[in-house]
Every structure is written in C-alpha cells, then in structure tokens.
Amino acid sequence: MSIQVEKINREQVSQILLSEESHFLDLKSIDIKPAKLTRSISAFANASGGEVYIGIDETEIDGKNQRTWRGFADQEDANAHLQVFQELFPLGQYYSYTFLSCNDCIGLVLQVDINKSREIVKALDKPIPYLRLGAQNLPQDTEEKLARLRLDKGIDSFETSTVKADMEVITNSLPILSFMLRVIPSAEPEQWLKKQQLIINGKPTVAGVLLFSEEPQALLPKRCGVKVYRYKTADEEGRRENLAFDPITIEGCLYDQIIEAVKKTKNIVEEIPKLEAGRLQHIEYPDEVLHEIITNAVLHRDYSILKDVQIRIFDNRVEVESPGRLPGHITIDNILKEQFARNGVIVRLINRFPEAPNKDVGEGLNTAFDAMTRLRLKVPVILEQENSVIVYIRHEPLASIESTIMEYLNHHENITNKIARQIASVDSESTIKAAFNRLREQGLIELVPGTKTVTSAWRKVR
C-alpha cells in the first residue's frame, strides 16, 4: 500500500529535531527493532495518544545529545515497522501515518499518529501493556497496575463491585420506594434490583448504593460526595486564607446530590459582584451550563478513587474536578463528539428518574458549550490530569466581533464572512456584515478589490 509522502522545509525539520520527547511525543531511529517499537505504540494507545517520528538519530557529542535526520531509503524499507501497527490494530483503527521528506535530508521519516484506544494494547516483544507517563513507557506488569489500567480504560467499572452491606440499605430506602412508584410493570424493590444486577449474591453493588441508598457516603466514604469551595480570589490556586467559608459537603443519593450541588453552586456564583460598565453586576450563567457540567462530573467519575467531586468557585471562574481519567477512547480532542460511559448502569438508570439530570444522554457537555457560545461567553476549558478531569468555566465574555476580526487580520491577509462567523462564534451573516461595515466606517478595513458580493473579502486599509 502506498503511503502519502509530504514535503516539508528545513525550518520544519529543525522544529522536529529540537522537539522534546514528552507525554505525547517520541522520536526513534530507523534502527529500532519493530517489536521494541511496539512498547511506545502500546504506551500511547493506553494513555492519551501521541506521535512517533521514526528516522531520527540521537548521539551524544561533548556531553550533549544531538539529533540528526536519517530516514528510510524508500517506503519498502519501512515495511517491518509498518507491519507492527497492523498486528496491534488489526481493524486499522487508532493510527495513521505519513512519510516526510525534505530536500538535502537523508531518506523518509515515518510520522505516526496514535490515538487512544478503547482496548488495552500490549507490546509484541513482551506481551504486556505499557503506559505513557511523561517521556517514559512504563510497563504495566503487576495485577494492581493492570486492574488500574482496566478501570481507567473503562473495561472494568467499579460500579459493578459489591459492597459489604445488607441489601436492605437499598431494598427498603426512601429513594427506591419513591423510584418504584414509576416502574412499569409494578414490581417489588428486591425483585427489580436483582433483575437490574444491583444486588449480586445478596449484596448491593456500588451502583445500587449510589443510586438508592439514603446515605451512600456511610458505605463508600470519601469517594461519593461533592465538596463546594468558595475562594475570594482570582489566583491560579485557592488557599485556606482565601476561603469565604468552610467547604460545603453535599451528600445523599446521586440524584439528590446533583440537584443540591447545582443549586448551591448557582446561588454562590450569583452572589459574586462584578464591575461592568461602571456598575456592580451579578454573574449569571445559562442554567444548563452548571447543571450539565456538574451532572457529567458526578455520573462519569471513577468511583474507585478515594476522592469527592470538587467544585471550586473563584472570583473569575468555576472549576469542576471529577476523579478519574477520561475513559475508553475519549480524549480532550474528541470529548464533544464521542461517547463512552464508564458507569453505564448509573447513567442508564438515573435517566429513569423524574426530570432526569441526564435527560439528553451524551449531549451534556455539548449543551453547556453551546449555551456559553450563544451568550458570547468563553466556552469551558477541559483539562485532563493524572487522576482527574477538570472543567474550567470562566466569567469572561468573548472579545467583541470587531476586535476578533482585527486580531485575525493581524496574522492573515484577508477575511471573509464565513471565516469571521467561525472565529467569532456567530451564526448570523448579517451580524458579521454589520461588524465589517462598522470597521470600514472607522477606516480600519476595506474590501479586497475584485471580490464579488457573495465572496466578499476584507483586509486592513492600505
């Protein structure tokens, strides 16, 4: 199979050679044995994905590492290396590659993009999985490490584990009695819970406790509550001296937790004063923003981790931290497009509660992002850490349409209505057209000569 060859310039070659190996990047010589190369492939696929360049030599000269470009003589010379991808990913998923060439550089460098996989990927030289951490490929060679990896990937879910408690904590609780009034056809709680696999061998599961116990925190301490903090600062980190009050702990079954956490957060946020146009205003988010992000954090967290969901409210932002890495093949880049439920039982059953918090399953974060965009507020930022995911919701409006256009023209020759709508997060053509006209009246932009009405382009005044 012929692979695309892309020509790059010397500046781009230098950029590759000077790149630091990291959590997302590895540089290899063509001399690496294909089987050993699979350690890096496994590590990236089991973590967050990454990029490998094969054809970069590294030598030590006067105590310093120096890199040089030495690629494959032709595409056929790379066949052994290419074959390992087909062995690791027989369905052709999770990877793509391109050959890179440059004038006056030796051979073709193979650039490989590896995506995060749904399954655990093992290396070929040693049949164990590896995990990328920083610039290292760490072997996952103990039962404990493998169990953690299976939980992180969403292959196993802690929600199906049983809890050392009598099943009556969920068969005779207020949440289950209230819930059963809506179940069709009618059934006894114990019978229904067993059918849903929420009672196994006479013991309630974690999912059963979280959904239907009156006090799940007594049975699963330090891993299923919500903590709310209010820091009177805009600093990067909150400190004890900045706390407005002692942290609020929200407990109860998941349904009640979500309702109370959203209500409490909304009330605290709306008390924050903000100076705008010379007047003190109160901060307001669209109702669905806090609701969807907090719901997502509670339902999709990793309940095997001994940590509560944390909501930190600052003067200029709200941070919602959910324990656990992104599951399955989900990454920061595809989280708004792809779906994968770590806690499938919880997600499915809580959707059957009245006014379900996850009414539109799979659309939560999209709904929140769309709501912020409609009000021309900066969309939330998602960050994955070693053992958690944080969503940052900022109290900041987007730049005005006019300033967004001018900023774009600082780096580009011209701009069209279509491009302006994309970068300014505006759907209306007439809104952008009005902004163009205002900038023209101020003598800042002009029509590009020769462009027609339908494809009008604008540039800075020359």
mmCIF file of N, CA, C and O in Angstrom, residues 190-265:
data_model
loop_
_atom_site.group_PDB
_atom_site.id
_atom_site.type_symbol
_atom_site.label_atom_id
_atom_site.label_comp_id
_atom_site.label_asym_id
_atom_site.label_seq_id
_atom_site.Cartn_x
_atom_site.Cartn_y
_atom_site.Cartn_z
ATOM 1 N N GLU A 190 -36.838 -5.523 45.838
ATOM 2 C CA GLU A 190 -35.782 -6.537 45.815
ATOM 3 C C GLU A 190 -35.762 -7.285 44.484
ATOM 4 O O GLU A 190 -34.696 -7.502 43.898
ATOM 5 N N GLN A 191 -36.945 -7.662 44.006
ATOM 6 C CA GLN A 191 -37.038 -8.372 42.741
ATOM 7 C C GLN A 191 -36.484 -7.534 41.594
ATOM 8 O O GLN A 191 -35.711 -8.009 40.757
ATOM 9 N N TRP A 192 -36.865 -6.253 41.563
ATOM 10 C CA TRP A 192 -36.434 -5.364 40.472
ATOM 11 C C TRP A 192 -34.930 -5.103 40.549
ATOM 12 O O TRP A 192 -34.233 -5.121 39.529
ATOM 13 N N LEU A 193 -34.406 -4.871 41.756
ATOM 14 C CA LEU A 193 -32.983 -4.590 41.929
ATOM 15 C C LEU A 193 -32.124 -5.780 41.520
ATOM 16 O O LEU A 193 -31.052 -5.616 40.922
ATOM 17 N N LYS A 194 -32.582 -6.980 41.811
ATOM 18 C CA LYS A 194 -31.843 -8.174 41.393
ATOM 19 C C LYS A 194 -31.862 -8.312 39.873
ATOM 20 O O LYS A 194 -30.853 -8.667 39.256
ATOM 21 N N LYS A 195 -32.994 -8.011 39.276
ATOM 22 C CA LYS A 195 -33.113 -8.088 37.827
ATOM 23 C C LYS A 195 -32.167 -7.103 37.149
ATOM 24 O O LYS A 195 -31.615 -7.381 36.075
ATOM 25 N N GLN A 196 -31.960 -5.940 37.773
ATOM 26 C CA GLN A 196 -31.066 -4.927 37.224
ATOM 27 C C GLN A 196 -29.603 -5.151 37.617
ATOM 28 O O GLN A 196 -28.751 -4.310 37.323
ATOM 29 N N GLN A 197 -29.321 -6.263 38.264
ATOM 30 C CA GLN A 197 -27.958 -6.605 38.708
ATOM 31 C C GLN A 197 -27.413 -5.583 39.700
ATOM 32 O O GLN A 197 -26.200 -5.327 39.758
ATOM 33 N N LEU A 198 -28.286 -4.994 40.489
ATOM 34 C CA LEU A 198 -27.873 -4.071 41.543
ATOM 35 C C LEU A 198 -27.755 -4.784 42.881
ATOM 36 O O LEU A 198 -27.289 -4.196 43.864
ATOM 37 N N ILE A 199 -28.205 -6.030 42.926
ATOM 38 C CA ILE A 199 -27.961 -6.924 44.054
ATOM 39 C C ILE A 199 -27.366 -8.199 43.473
ATOM 40 O O ILE A 199 -27.954 -8.835 42.603
ATOM 41 N N ILE A 200 -26.173 -8.573 43.965
ATOM 42 C CA ILE A 200 -25.481 -9.772 43.482
ATOM 43 C C ILE A 200 -25.059 -10.593 44.691
ATOM 44 O O ILE A 200 -24.393 -10.073 45.602
ATOM 45 N N ASN A 201 -25.472 -11.847 44.703
ATOM 46 C CA ASN A 201 -25.157 -12.749 45.827
ATOM 47 C C ASN A 201 -25.571 -12.152 47.168
ATOM 48 O O ASN A 201 -24.855 -12.255 48.170
ATOM 49 N N GLY A 202 -26.730 -11.506 47.162
ATOM 50 C CA GLY A 202 -27.269 -10.967 48.406
ATOM 51 C C GLY A 202 -26.634 -9.670 48.866
ATOM 52 O O GLY A 202 -26.967 -9.160 49.950
ATOM 53 N N LYS A 203 -25.730 -9.090 48.064
ATOM 54 C CA LYS A 203 -25.054 -7.844 48.432
ATOM 55 C C LYS A 203 -25.368 -6.750 47.411
ATOM 56 O O LYS A 203 -25.424 -7.025 46.205
ATOM 57 N N PRO A 204 -25.544 -5.505 47.872
ATOM 58 C CA PRO A 204 -25.783 -4.413 46.920
ATOM 59 C C PRO A 204 -24.498 -4.061 46.178
ATOM 60 O O PRO A 204 -23.395 -4.180 46.721
ATOM 61 N N THR A 205 -24.628 -3.640 44.935
ATOM 62 C CA THR A 205 -23.463 -3.179 44.178
ATOM 63 C C THR A 205 -23.207 -1.707 44.482
ATOM 64 O O THR A 205 -24.050 -1.011 45.073
ATOM 65 N N VAL A 206 -22.040 -1.236 44.043
ATOM 66 C CA VAL A 206 -21.709 0.188 44.208
ATOM 67 C C VAL A 206 -22.762 1.054 43.518
ATOM 68 O O VAL A 206 -23.230 2.045 44.077
ATOM 69 N N ALA A 207 -23.168 0.668 42.289
ATOM 70 C CA ALA A 207 -24.187 1.437 41.568
ATOM 71 C C ALA A 207 -25.495 1.468 42.341
ATOM 72 O O ALA A 207 -26.160 2.510 42.439
ATOM 73 N N GLY A 208 -25.881 0.325 42.907
ATOM 74 C CA GLY A 208 -27.110 0.274 43.680
ATOM 75 C C GLY A 208 -27.067 1.186 44.888
ATOM 76 O O GLY A 208 -28.029 1.908 45.178
ATOM 77 N N VAL A 209 -25.940 1.177 45.596
ATOM 78 C CA VAL A 209 -25.777 2.035 46.775
ATOM 79 C C VAL A 209 -25.822 3.516 46.389
ATOM 80 O O VAL A 209 -26.484 4.322 47.032
ATOM 81 N N LEU A 210 -25.117 3.872 45.320
ATOM 82 C CA LEU A 210 -25.056 5.272 44.903
ATOM 83 C C LEU A 210 -26.425 5.807 44.481
ATOM 84 O O LEU A 210 -26.774 6.959 44.760
ATOM 85 N N LEU A 211 -27.197 4.955 43.821
ATOM 86 C CA LEU A 211 -28.490 5.401 43.304
ATOM 87 C C LEU A 211 -29.608 5.348 44.337
ATOM 88 O O LEU A 211 -30.480 6.224 44.353
ATOM 89 N N PHE A 212 -29.588 4.329 45.222
ATOM 90 C CA PHE A 212 -30.782 4.080 46.029
ATOM 91 C C PHE A 212 -30.562 4.021 47.531
ATOM 92 O O PHE A 212 -31.523 3.867 48.279
ATOM 93 N N SER A 213 -29.335 4.149 48.005
ATOM 94 C CA SER A 213 -29.124 4.231 49.449
ATOM 95 C C SER A 213 -29.402 5.647 49.936
ATOM 96 O O SER A 213 -29.149 6.622 49.220
ATOM 97 N N GLU A 214 -29.939 5.759 51.147
ATOM 98 C CA GLU A 214 -30.196 7.097 51.699
ATOM 99 C C GLU A 214 -28.891 7.799 52.060
ATOM 100 O O GLU A 214 -28.796 9.020 51.961
ATOM 101 N N GLU A 215 -27.886 7.032 52.489
ATOM 102 C CA GLU A 215 -26.600 7.615 52.862
ATOM 103 C C GLU A 215 -25.461 6.780 52.256
ATOM 104 O O GLU A 215 -24.771 6.050 52.962
ATOM 105 N N PRO A 216 -25.242 6.892 50.956
ATOM 106 C CA PRO A 216 -24.156 6.100 50.329
ATOM 107 C C PRO A 216 -22.784 6.436 50.890
ATOM 108 O O PRO A 216 -21.883 5.600 50.880
ATOM 109 N N GLN A 217 -22.616 7.659 51.424
ATOM 110 C CA GLN A 217 -21.310 8.070 51.938
ATOM 111 C C GLN A 217 -20.903 7.258 53.171
ATOM 112 O O GLN A 217 -19.724 7.116 53.471
ATOM 113 N N ALA A 218 -21.890 6.690 53.896
ATOM 114 C CA ALA A 218 -21.570 5.857 55.057
ATOM 115 C C ALA A 218 -20.996 4.512 54.621
ATOM 116 O O ALA A 218 -20.218 3.890 55.343
ATOM 117 N N LEU A 219 -21.389 4.063 53.434
ATOM 118 C CA LEU A 219 -20.926 2.773 52.919
ATOM 119 C C LEU A 219 -19.722 2.911 51.991
ATOM 120 O O LEU A 219 -18.932 1.980 51.840
ATOM 121 N N LEU A 220 -19.592 4.075 51.348
ATOM 122 C CA LEU A 220 -18.485 4.346 50.435
ATOM 123 C C LEU A 220 -17.842 5.674 50.829
ATOM 124 O O LEU A 220 -17.906 6.667 50.092
ATOM 125 N N PRO A 221 -17.219 5.729 52.003
ATOM 126 C CA PRO A 221 -16.690 7.008 52.498
ATOM 127 C C PRO A 221 -15.596 7.586 51.608
ATOM 128 O O PRO A 221 -14.815 6.863 51.007
ATOM 129 N N LYS A 222 -15.589 8.925 51.514
ATOM 130 C CA LYS A 222 -14.550 9.700 50.814
ATOM 131 C C LYS A 222 -14.489 9.437 49.319
ATOM 132 O O LYS A 222 -13.491 9.759 48.673
ATOM 133 N N ARG A 223 -15.541 8.880 48.727
ATOM 134 C CA ARG A 223 -15.473 8.636 47.303
ATOM 135 C C ARG A 223 -16.782 8.922 46.572
ATOM 136 O O ARG A 223 -16.887 8.655 45.381
ATOM 137 N N CYS A 224 -17.772 9.461 47.250
ATOM 138 C CA CYS A 224 -19.032 9.669 46.524
ATOM 139 C C CYS A 224 -19.808 10.882 47.002
ATOM 140 O O CYS A 224 -21.031 10.906 46.946
ATOM 141 N N GLY A 225 -19.088 11.907 47.460
ATOM 142 C CA GLY A 225 -19.743 13.154 47.821
ATOM 143 C C GLY A 225 -19.323 14.267 46.881
ATOM 144 O O GLY A 225 -18.549 14.063 45.949
ATOM 145 N N VAL A 226 -19.841 15.458 47.124
ATOM 146 C CA VAL A 226 -19.456 16.655 46.374
ATOM 147 C C VAL A 226 -19.019 17.712 47.377
ATOM 148 O O VAL A 226 -19.726 17.983 48.351
ATOM 149 N N LYS A 227 -17.856 18.295 47.162
ATOM 150 C CA LYS A 227 -17.343 19.374 48.018
ATOM 151 C C LYS A 227 -17.407 20.679 47.246
ATOM 152 O O LYS A 227 -16.970 20.748 46.091
ATOM 153 N N VAL A 228 -17.940 21.716 47.887
ATOM 154 C CA VAL A 228 -18.039 23.034 47.252
ATOM 155 C C VAL A 228 -17.186 24.020 48.038
ATOM 156 O O VAL A 228 -17.357 24.166 49.253
ATOM 157 N N TYR A 229 -16.260 24.687 47.331
ATOM 158 C CA TYR A 229 -15.366 25.672 47.943
ATOM 159 C C TYR A 229 -15.631 27.043 47.315
ATOM 160 O O TYR A 229 -15.871 27.132 46.110
ATOM 161 N N ARG A 230 -15.531 28.086 48.117
ATOM 162 C CA ARG A 230 -15.618 29.458 47.592
ATOM 163 C C ARG A 230 -14.359 30.205 47.997
ATOM 164 O O ARG A 230 -14.117 30.463 49.182
ATOM 165 N N TYR A 231 -13.526 30.512 46.984
ATOM 166 C CA TYR A 231 -12.290 31.256 47.226
ATOM 167 C C TYR A 231 -12.469 32.698 46.764
ATOM 168 O O TYR A 231 -12.822 32.938 45.611
ATOM 169 N N LYS A 232 -12.223 33.643 47.651
ATOM 170 C CA LYS A 232 -12.326 35.063 47.289
ATOM 171 C C LYS A 232 -11.003 35.526 46.694
ATOM 172 O O LYS A 232 -10.252 36.304 47.287
ATOM 173 N N THR A 233 -10.725 35.054 45.513
ATOM 174 C CA THR A 233 -9.504 35.397 44.796
ATOM 175 C C THR A 233 -9.654 34.953 43.351
ATOM 176 O O THR A 233 -10.491 34.096 43.042
ATOM 177 N N ALA A 234 -8.814 35.542 42.490
ATOM 178 C CA ALA A 234 -8.747 35.090 41.098
ATOM 179 C C ALA A 234 -7.411 34.392 40.839
ATOM 180 O O ALA A 234 -7.065 34.117 39.698
ATOM 181 N N ASP A 235 -6.659 34.100 41.920
ATOM 182 C CA ASP A 235 -5.369 33.434 41.777
ATOM 183 C C ASP A 235 -5.535 32.057 41.143
ATOM 184 O O ASP A 235 -6.626 31.486 41.142
ATOM 185 N N GLU A 236 -4.408 31.527 40.663
ATOM 186 C CA GLU A 236 -4.451 30.227 39.991
ATOM 187 C C GLU A 236 -4.864 29.114 40.951
ATOM 188 O O GLU A 236 -5.555 28.173 40.575
ATOM 189 N N GLU A 237 -4.446 29.221 42.215
ATOM 190 C CA GLU A 237 -4.803 28.221 43.215
ATOM 191 C C GLU A 237 -5.487 28.887 44.395
ATOM 192 O O GLU A 237 -5.159 30.014 44.762
ATOM 193 N N GLY A 238 -6.445 28.172 44.958
ATOM 194 C CA GLY A 238 -7.111 28.678 46.153
ATOM 195 C C GLY A 238 -6.333 28.302 47.407
ATOM 196 O O GLY A 238 -5.754 27.213 47.484
ATOM 197 N N ARG A 239 -6.296 29.200 48.382
ATOM 198 C CA ARG A 239 -5.599 28.923 49.641
ATOM 199 C C ARG A 239 -6.589 29.040 50.800
ATOM 200 O O ARG A 239 -7.627 29.677 50.688
ATOM 201 N N ARG A 240 -6.207 28.424 51.883
ATOM 202 C CA ARG A 240 -7.089 28.412 53.056
ATOM 203 C C ARG A 240 -7.501 29.823 53.480
ATOM 204 O O ARG A 240 -8.654 30.062 53.836
ATOM 205 N N GLU A 241 -6.532 30.751 53.409
ATOM 206 C CA GLU A 241 -6.844 32.117 53.853
ATOM 207 C C GLU A 241 -7.825 32.829 52.920
ATOM 208 O O GLU A 241 -8.397 33.866 53.280
ATOM 209 N N ASN A 242 -8.021 32.305 51.712
ATOM 210 C CA ASN A 242 -8.958 32.909 50.767
ATOM 211 C C ASN A 242 -10.364 32.322 50.849
ATOM 212 O O ASN A 242 -11.273 32.791 50.162
ATOM 213 N N LEU A 243 -10.546 31.276 51.658
ATOM 214 C CA LEU A 243 -11.860 30.645 51.761
ATOM 215 C C LEU A 243 -12.878 31.606 52.364
ATOM 216 O O LEU A 243 -12.635 32.209 53.413
ATOM 217 N N ALA A 244 -14.008 31.735 51.696
ATOM 218 C CA ALA A 244 -15.068 32.597 52.209
ATOM 219 C C ALA A 244 -15.790 31.936 53.376
ATOM 220 O O ALA A 244 -16.330 32.617 54.249
ATOM 221 N N PHE A 245 -15.825 30.617 53.374
ATOM 222 C CA PHE A 245 -16.467 29.849 54.448
ATOM 223 C C PHE A 245 -15.932 28.419 54.381
ATOM 224 O O PHE A 245 -15.237 28.047 53.434
ATOM 225 N N ASP A 246 -16.235 27.628 55.397
ATOM 226 C CA ASP A 246 -15.789 26.241 55.392
ATOM 227 C C ASP A 246 -16.388 25.519 54.184
ATOM 228 O O ASP A 246 -17.537 25.782 53.802
ATOM 229 N N PRO A 247 -15.624 24.586 53.583
ATOM 230 C CA PRO A 247 -16.154 23.861 52.434
ATOM 231 C C PRO A 247 -17.491 23.200 52.753
ATOM 232 O O PRO A 247 -17.713 22.693 53.857
ATOM 233 N N ILE A 248 -18.382 23.238 51.787
ATOM 234 C CA ILE A 248 -19.705 22.629 51.941
ATOM 235 C C ILE A 248 -19.649 21.203 51.405
ATOM 236 O O ILE A 248 -19.178 20.973 50.285
ATOM 237 N N THR A 249 -20.126 20.247 52.191
ATOM 238 C CA THR A 249 -20.179 18.857 51.747
ATOM 239 C C THR A 249 -21.615 18.495 51.392
ATOM 240 O O THR A 249 -22.529 18.689 52.206
ATOM 241 N N ILE A 250 -21.796 17.986 50.186
ATOM 242 C CA ILE A 250 -23.133 17.591 49.721
ATOM 243 C C ILE A 250 -23.165 16.078 49.607
ATOM 244 O O ILE A 250 -22.334 15.477 48.912
ATOM 245 N N GLU A 251 -24.122 15.465 50.297
ATOM 246 C CA GLU A 251 -24.208 14.015 50.328
ATOM 247 C C GLU A 251 -25.606 13.560 49.919
ATOM 248 O O GLU A 251 -26.410 14.355 49.449
ATOM 249 N N GLY A 252 -25.881 12.268 50.095
ATOM 250 C CA GLY A 252 -27.157 11.709 49.686
ATOM 251 C C GLY A 252 -27.005 10.888 48.419
ATOM 252 O O GLY A 252 -25.900 10.739 47.880
ATOM 253 N N CYS A 253 -28.103 10.334 47.921
ATOM 254 C CA CYS A 253 -28.047 9.559 46.682
ATOM 255 C C CYS A 253 -27.678 10.484 45.521
ATOM 256 O O CYS A 253 -27.809 11.708 45.619
ATOM 257 N N LEU A 254 -27.206 9.909 44.421
ATOM 258 C CA LEU A 254 -26.677 10.712 43.313
ATOM 259 C C LEU A 254 -27.699 11.714 42.776
ATOM 260 O O LEU A 254 -27.346 12.851 42.447
ATOM 261 N N TYR A 255 -28.941 11.303 42.659
ATOM 262 C CA TYR A 255 -29.987 12.196 42.135
ATOM 263 C C TYR A 255 -30.097 13.451 42.998
ATOM 264 O O TYR A 255 -30.100 14.579 42.486
ATOM 265 N N ASP A 256 -30.163 13.267 44.322
ATOM 266 C CA ASP A 256 -30.260 14.418 45.239
ATOM 267 C C ASP A 256 -28.978 15.233 45.236
ATOM 268 O O ASP A 256 -29.013 16.465 45.326
ATOM 269 N N GLN A 257 -27.838 14.548 45.146
ATOM 270 C CA GLN A 257 -26.552 15.247 45.122
ATOM 271 C C GLN A 257 -26.468 16.234 43.976
ATOM 272 O O GLN A 257 -26.042 17.378 44.146
ATOM 273 N N ILE A 258 -26.832 15.769 42.789
ATOM 274 C CA ILE A 258 -26.732 16.612 41.597
ATOM 275 C C ILE A 258 -27.622 17.846 41.745
ATOM 276 O O ILE A 258 -27.183 18.978 41.505
ATOM 277 N N ILE A 259 -28.874 17.636 42.148
ATOM 278 C CA ILE A 259 -29.812 18.759 42.307
ATOM 279 C C ILE A 259 -29.277 19.770 43.309
ATOM 280 O O ILE A 259 -29.261 20.983 43.058
ATOM 281 N N GLU A 260 -28.795 19.278 44.462
ATOM 282 C CA GLU A 260 -28.324 20.179 45.521
ATOM 283 C C GLU A 260 -27.019 20.870 45.128
ATOM 284 O O GLU A 260 -26.826 22.062 45.408
ATOM 285 N N ALA A 261 -26.114 20.144 44.464
ATOM 286 C CA ALA A 261 -24.829 20.736 44.075
ATOM 287 C C ALA A 261 -25.026 21.847 43.052
ATOM 288 O O ALA A 261 -24.377 22.905 43.132
ATOM 289 N N VAL A 262 -25.919 21.638 42.091
ATOM 290 C CA VAL A 262 -26.187 22.667 41.081
ATOM 291 C C VAL A 262 -26.815 23.896 41.751
ATOM 292 O O VAL A 262 -26.421 25.037 41.491
ATOM 293 N N LYS A 263 -27.788 23.656 42.613
ATOM 294 C CA LYS A 263 -28.478 24.765 43.295
ATOM 295 C C LYS A 263 -27.510 25.571 44.146
ATOM 296 O O LYS A 263 -27.494 26.813 44.099
ATOM 297 N N LYS A 264 -26.698 24.885 44.935
ATOM 298 C CA LYS A 264 -25.761 25.570 45.831
ATOM 299 C C LYS A 264 -24.720 26.357 45.028
ATOM 300 O O LYS A 264 -24.415 27.514 45.344
ATOM 301 N N THR A 265 -24.178 25.749 43.981
ATOM 302 C CA THR A 265 -23.163 26.427 43.154
ATOM 303 C C THR A 265 -23.751 27.660 42.488
ATOM 304 O O THR A 265 -23.128 28.739 42.477
#
